[in-house]
Structures are given as C-alpha cells and as structure tokens.
C-alpha cells in the first residue's frame, strides 16, 4: 500500500490518499474543514497517484467533512476529470458529506459533468465499496 497524507498548517490531516495494489483502488478520505486551496491540492495529489499507478478505480469519501465543500465544478470537469481519464480512471464511487444526501451533490447530473468515466454517488462507504467491487467483477 502507498499512502499520502495532506495536512493543514496546524498539522491536522485533511486528506488521506491510499493506493491498494491488490484491489487497484485509490481511496481518498477527506476530513474536517477543507478550503478551496486544500481541496485543489488534494485533487492534484490524487492525479499524481492515478498517473503513477494507472488506477481505474477511485473511492472518494467526503463523509467526514465539515462545512462547505470545494465548489469549483469548472476545475473538476475541465481539468481534473480529463486528466484523471487520461491516467486510466474508469470508475468513481463518491461518498457524499455526512448528513447530506447523494442527490444534493450538484444541480447538474454527474453524467453531464464527467463523460470519460462512470461516477456513482453514495450516502455511505459500504455501498460505494460494494459498487466498486461489482465494477471489478464485471471487468474480470
């Protein structure tokens, strides 16, 4: 396993990125309050890891976030998404922030935002893990 931890100036870890070579998953877990600069830094590090490992599966877990989330849909759809697809990303399981339902993720349907890979929204990590596992079984 390869792990990278991103910390705020007070040394609080706000993003944990873990690549598991057995499952070929990159898992990002976001914690606490994450400002726009921190969110973009986490996105950049996730791209670095996707490129390094040519990982087709991403579990992005926002369930431990506090406060508002990164609001740059433009950056995600025009920069991060295409770069992630070029790195080999094919399936994204996105766990929404606690106490916010998956349907409130965005006003724009996710299939309209990301066309190069499949993304599904979940209210909890077990459901997201189950879906990513089923994607792997279909690819086998």
PDB file of C-alpha atoms in Angstrom, residues 23-140:
ATOM      1  CA  UNK A  23      -7.675  -4.040  -5.444  1.00  0.00           C
ATOM      2  CA  UNK A  24      -6.207  -1.385  -7.795  1.00  0.00           C
ATOM      3  CA  UNK A  25      -8.162   1.266  -5.878  1.00  0.00           C
ATOM      4  CA  UNK A  26      -7.212   4.755  -4.915  1.00  0.00           C
ATOM      5  CA  UNK A  27      -9.137   5.820  -1.838  1.00  0.00           C
ATOM      6  CA  UNK A  28      -9.279   9.445  -0.773  1.00  0.00           C
ATOM      7  CA  UNK A  29     -10.742  10.291   2.620  1.00  0.00           C
ATOM      8  CA  UNK A  30     -11.390  13.966   3.380  1.00  0.00           C
ATOM      9  CA  UNK A  31     -11.705  15.220   6.976  1.00  0.00           C
ATOM     10  CA  UNK A  32     -12.686  18.401   8.758  1.00  0.00           C
ATOM     11  CA  UNK A  33     -12.949  21.759   7.066  1.00  0.00           C
ATOM     12  CA  UNK A  34     -11.268  21.815   3.643  1.00  0.00           C
ATOM     13  CA  UNK A  35     -10.729  25.138   1.918  1.00  0.00           C
ATOM     14  CA  UNK A  36     -10.530  25.582  -1.865  1.00  0.00           C
ATOM     15  CA  UNK A  37      -6.710  25.572  -1.959  1.00  0.00           C
ATOM     16  CA  UNK A  38      -6.534  22.401   0.127  1.00  0.00           C
ATOM     17  CA  UNK A  39      -9.191  20.728  -1.997  1.00  0.00           C
ATOM     18  CA  UNK A  40      -7.332  21.555  -5.188  1.00  0.00           C
ATOM     19  CA  UNK A  41      -4.059  20.304  -3.656  1.00  0.00           C
ATOM     20  CA  UNK A  42      -5.788  17.026  -2.795  1.00  0.00           C
ATOM     21  CA  UNK A  43      -7.085  16.804  -6.360  1.00  0.00           C
ATOM     22  CA  UNK A  44      -3.586  17.366  -7.731  1.00  0.00           C
ATOM     23  CA  UNK A  45      -2.090  14.690  -5.473  1.00  0.00           C
ATOM     24  CA  UNK A  46      -4.851  12.273  -6.488  1.00  0.00           C
ATOM     25  CA  UNK A  47      -3.950  12.918 -10.143  1.00  0.00           C
ATOM     26  CA  UNK A  48      -0.287  12.248  -9.384  1.00  0.00           C
ATOM     27  CA  UNK A  49      -1.211   8.926  -7.785  1.00  0.00           C
ATOM     28  CA  UNK A  50      -3.624   7.990 -10.597  1.00  0.00           C
ATOM     29  CA  UNK A  51      -0.820   8.641 -13.085  1.00  0.00           C
ATOM     30  CA  UNK A  52       1.732   6.741 -11.019  1.00  0.00           C
ATOM     31  CA  UNK A  53      -0.413   3.632 -10.567  1.00  0.00           C
ATOM     32  CA  UNK A  54      -2.703   3.780 -13.662  1.00  0.00           C
ATOM     33  CA  UNK A  55      -5.567   3.115 -11.297  1.00  0.00           C
ATOM     34  CA  UNK A  56      -9.032   2.545 -12.844  1.00  0.00           C
ATOM     35  CA  UNK A  57     -10.977   2.768  -9.527  1.00  0.00           C
ATOM     36  CA  UNK A  58     -11.412   5.703  -7.143  1.00  0.00           C
ATOM     37  CA  UNK A  59     -13.325   5.783  -3.879  1.00  0.00           C
ATOM     38  CA  UNK A  60     -13.674   9.453  -2.898  1.00  0.00           C
ATOM     39  CA  UNK A  61     -15.047   9.699   0.644  1.00  0.00           C
ATOM     40  CA  UNK A  62     -16.387  13.074   1.834  1.00  0.00           C
ATOM     41  CA  UNK A  63     -18.375  11.626   4.745  1.00  0.00           C
ATOM     42  CA  UNK A  64     -16.051  13.137   7.372  1.00  0.00           C
ATOM     43  CA  UNK A  65     -16.080  16.689   6.002  1.00  0.00           C
ATOM     44  CA  UNK A  66     -17.307  19.667   7.994  1.00  0.00           C
ATOM     45  CA  UNK A  67     -18.623  22.833   6.419  1.00  0.00           C
ATOM     46  CA  UNK A  68     -18.963  23.653   2.735  1.00  0.00           C
ATOM     47  CA  UNK A  69     -17.141  21.617   0.131  1.00  0.00           C
ATOM     48  CA  UNK A  70     -14.928  22.647  -2.778  1.00  0.00           C
ATOM     49  CA  UNK A  71     -17.207  24.434  -5.227  1.00  0.00           C
ATOM     50  CA  UNK A  72     -15.132  24.526  -8.387  1.00  0.00           C
ATOM     51  CA  UNK A  73     -17.158  22.319 -10.677  1.00  0.00           C
ATOM     52  CA  UNK A  74     -15.389  24.056 -13.557  1.00  0.00           C
ATOM     53  CA  UNK A  75     -11.914  22.944 -12.386  1.00  0.00           C
ATOM     54  CA  UNK A  76     -13.132  19.419 -11.648  1.00  0.00           C
ATOM     55  CA  UNK A  77     -14.843  18.950 -15.014  1.00  0.00           C
ATOM     56  CA  UNK A  78     -12.378  20.771 -17.270  1.00  0.00           C
ATOM     57  CA  UNK A  79      -9.040  19.940 -15.669  1.00  0.00           C
ATOM     58  CA  UNK A  80      -9.216  17.181 -13.073  1.00  0.00           C
ATOM     59  CA  UNK A  81     -11.705  14.925 -14.885  1.00  0.00           C
ATOM     60  CA  UNK A  82      -9.940  14.820 -18.277  1.00  0.00           C
ATOM     61  CA  UNK A  83      -6.539  14.348 -16.592  1.00  0.00           C
ATOM     62  CA  UNK A  84      -7.919  11.528 -14.433  1.00  0.00           C
ATOM     63  CA  UNK A  85      -9.388   9.802 -17.501  1.00  0.00           C
ATOM     64  CA  UNK A  86      -6.047  10.081 -19.325  1.00  0.00           C
ATOM     65  CA  UNK A  87      -4.426   8.435 -16.298  1.00  0.00           C
ATOM     66  CA  UNK A  88      -6.767   5.441 -16.691  1.00  0.00           C
ATOM     67  CA  UNK A  89      -9.585   6.230 -14.249  1.00  0.00           C
ATOM     68  CA  UNK A  90     -12.802   4.463 -15.272  1.00  0.00           C
ATOM     69  CA  UNK A  91     -14.989   4.189 -12.139  1.00  0.00           C
ATOM     70  CA  UNK A  92     -15.561   6.662  -9.302  1.00  0.00           C
ATOM     71  CA  UNK A  93     -17.593   5.954  -6.177  1.00  0.00           C
ATOM     72  CA  UNK A  94     -18.223   9.280  -4.445  1.00  0.00           C
ATOM     73  CA  UNK A  95     -19.455   9.206  -0.851  1.00  0.00           C
ATOM     74  CA  UNK A  96     -21.198  12.467  -0.045  1.00  0.00           C
ATOM     75  CA  UNK A  97     -20.695  14.570   3.036  1.00  0.00           C
ATOM     76  CA  UNK A  98     -22.387  13.209   6.175  1.00  0.00           C
ATOM     77  CA  UNK A  99     -25.998  14.306   6.627  1.00  0.00           C
ATOM     78  CA  UNK A 100     -26.232  15.408   3.002  1.00  0.00           C
ATOM     79  CA  UNK A 101     -27.946  13.062   0.628  1.00  0.00           C
ATOM     80  CA  UNK A 102     -26.271  11.987  -2.603  1.00  0.00           C
ATOM     81  CA  UNK A 103     -28.992  13.683  -4.592  1.00  0.00           C
ATOM     82  CA  UNK A 104     -27.901  17.074  -3.237  1.00  0.00           C
ATOM     83  CA  UNK A 105     -24.358  16.730  -4.632  1.00  0.00           C
ATOM     84  CA  UNK A 106     -24.880  19.094  -7.524  1.00  0.00           C
ATOM     85  CA  UNK A 107     -27.622  20.717  -9.523  1.00  0.00           C
ATOM     86  CA  UNK A 108     -26.097  19.255 -12.673  1.00  0.00           C
ATOM     87  CA  UNK A 109     -26.380  15.462 -13.083  1.00  0.00           C
ATOM     88  CA  UNK A 110     -22.953  13.880 -12.722  1.00  0.00           C
ATOM     89  CA  UNK A 111     -23.274  12.046 -16.043  1.00  0.00           C
ATOM     90  CA  UNK A 112     -23.348  15.503 -17.654  1.00  0.00           C
ATOM     91  CA  UNK A 113     -20.145  16.540 -15.842  1.00  0.00           C
ATOM     92  CA  UNK A 114     -17.909  13.525 -16.405  1.00  0.00           C
ATOM     93  CA  UNK A 115     -18.312  11.545 -19.603  1.00  0.00           C
ATOM     94  CA  UNK A 116     -14.919   9.817 -19.716  1.00  0.00           C
ATOM     95  CA  UNK A 117     -15.571   7.629 -16.673  1.00  0.00           C
ATOM     96  CA  UNK A 118     -18.532   6.339 -14.699  1.00  0.00           C
ATOM     97  CA  UNK A 119     -19.347   8.046 -11.395  1.00  0.00           C
ATOM     98  CA  UNK A 120     -21.903   6.986  -8.823  1.00  0.00           C
ATOM     99  CA  UNK A 121     -22.911   8.893  -5.685  1.00  0.00           C
ATOM    100  CA  UNK A 122     -23.463   7.217  -2.323  1.00  0.00           C
ATOM    101  CA  UNK A 123     -24.562   8.204   1.165  1.00  0.00           C
ATOM    102  CA  UNK A 124     -22.160   5.744   2.822  1.00  0.00           C
ATOM    103  CA  UNK A 125     -18.862   3.982   2.197  1.00  0.00           C
ATOM    104  CA  UNK A 126     -20.109   0.347   2.385  1.00  0.00           C
ATOM    105  CA  UNK A 127     -22.473   0.928  -0.557  1.00  0.00           C
ATOM    106  CA  UNK A 128     -19.702   2.665  -2.512  1.00  0.00           C
ATOM    107  CA  UNK A 129     -17.301  -0.218  -1.837  1.00  0.00           C
ATOM    108  CA  UNK A 130     -19.925  -2.736  -2.937  1.00  0.00           C
ATOM    109  CA  UNK A 131     -20.462  -0.857  -6.208  1.00  0.00           C
ATOM    110  CA  UNK A 132     -16.725  -0.569  -6.971  1.00  0.00           C
ATOM    111  CA  UNK A 133     -16.330  -4.282  -6.240  1.00  0.00           C
ATOM    112  CA  UNK A 134     -19.121  -5.081  -8.690  1.00  0.00           C
ATOM    113  CA  UNK A 135     -17.377  -2.935 -11.330  1.00  0.00           C
ATOM    114  CA  UNK A 136     -14.230  -5.003 -10.846  1.00  0.00           C
ATOM    115  CA  UNK A 137     -16.153  -8.268 -11.160  1.00  0.00           C
ATOM    116  CA  UNK A 138     -17.655  -7.112 -14.477  1.00  0.00           C
ATOM    117  CA  UNK A 139     -14.181  -6.236 -15.763  1.00  0.00           C
ATOM    118  CA  UNK A 140     -12.692  -9.623 -14.812  1.00  0.00           C
TER     119      UNK A 140
END
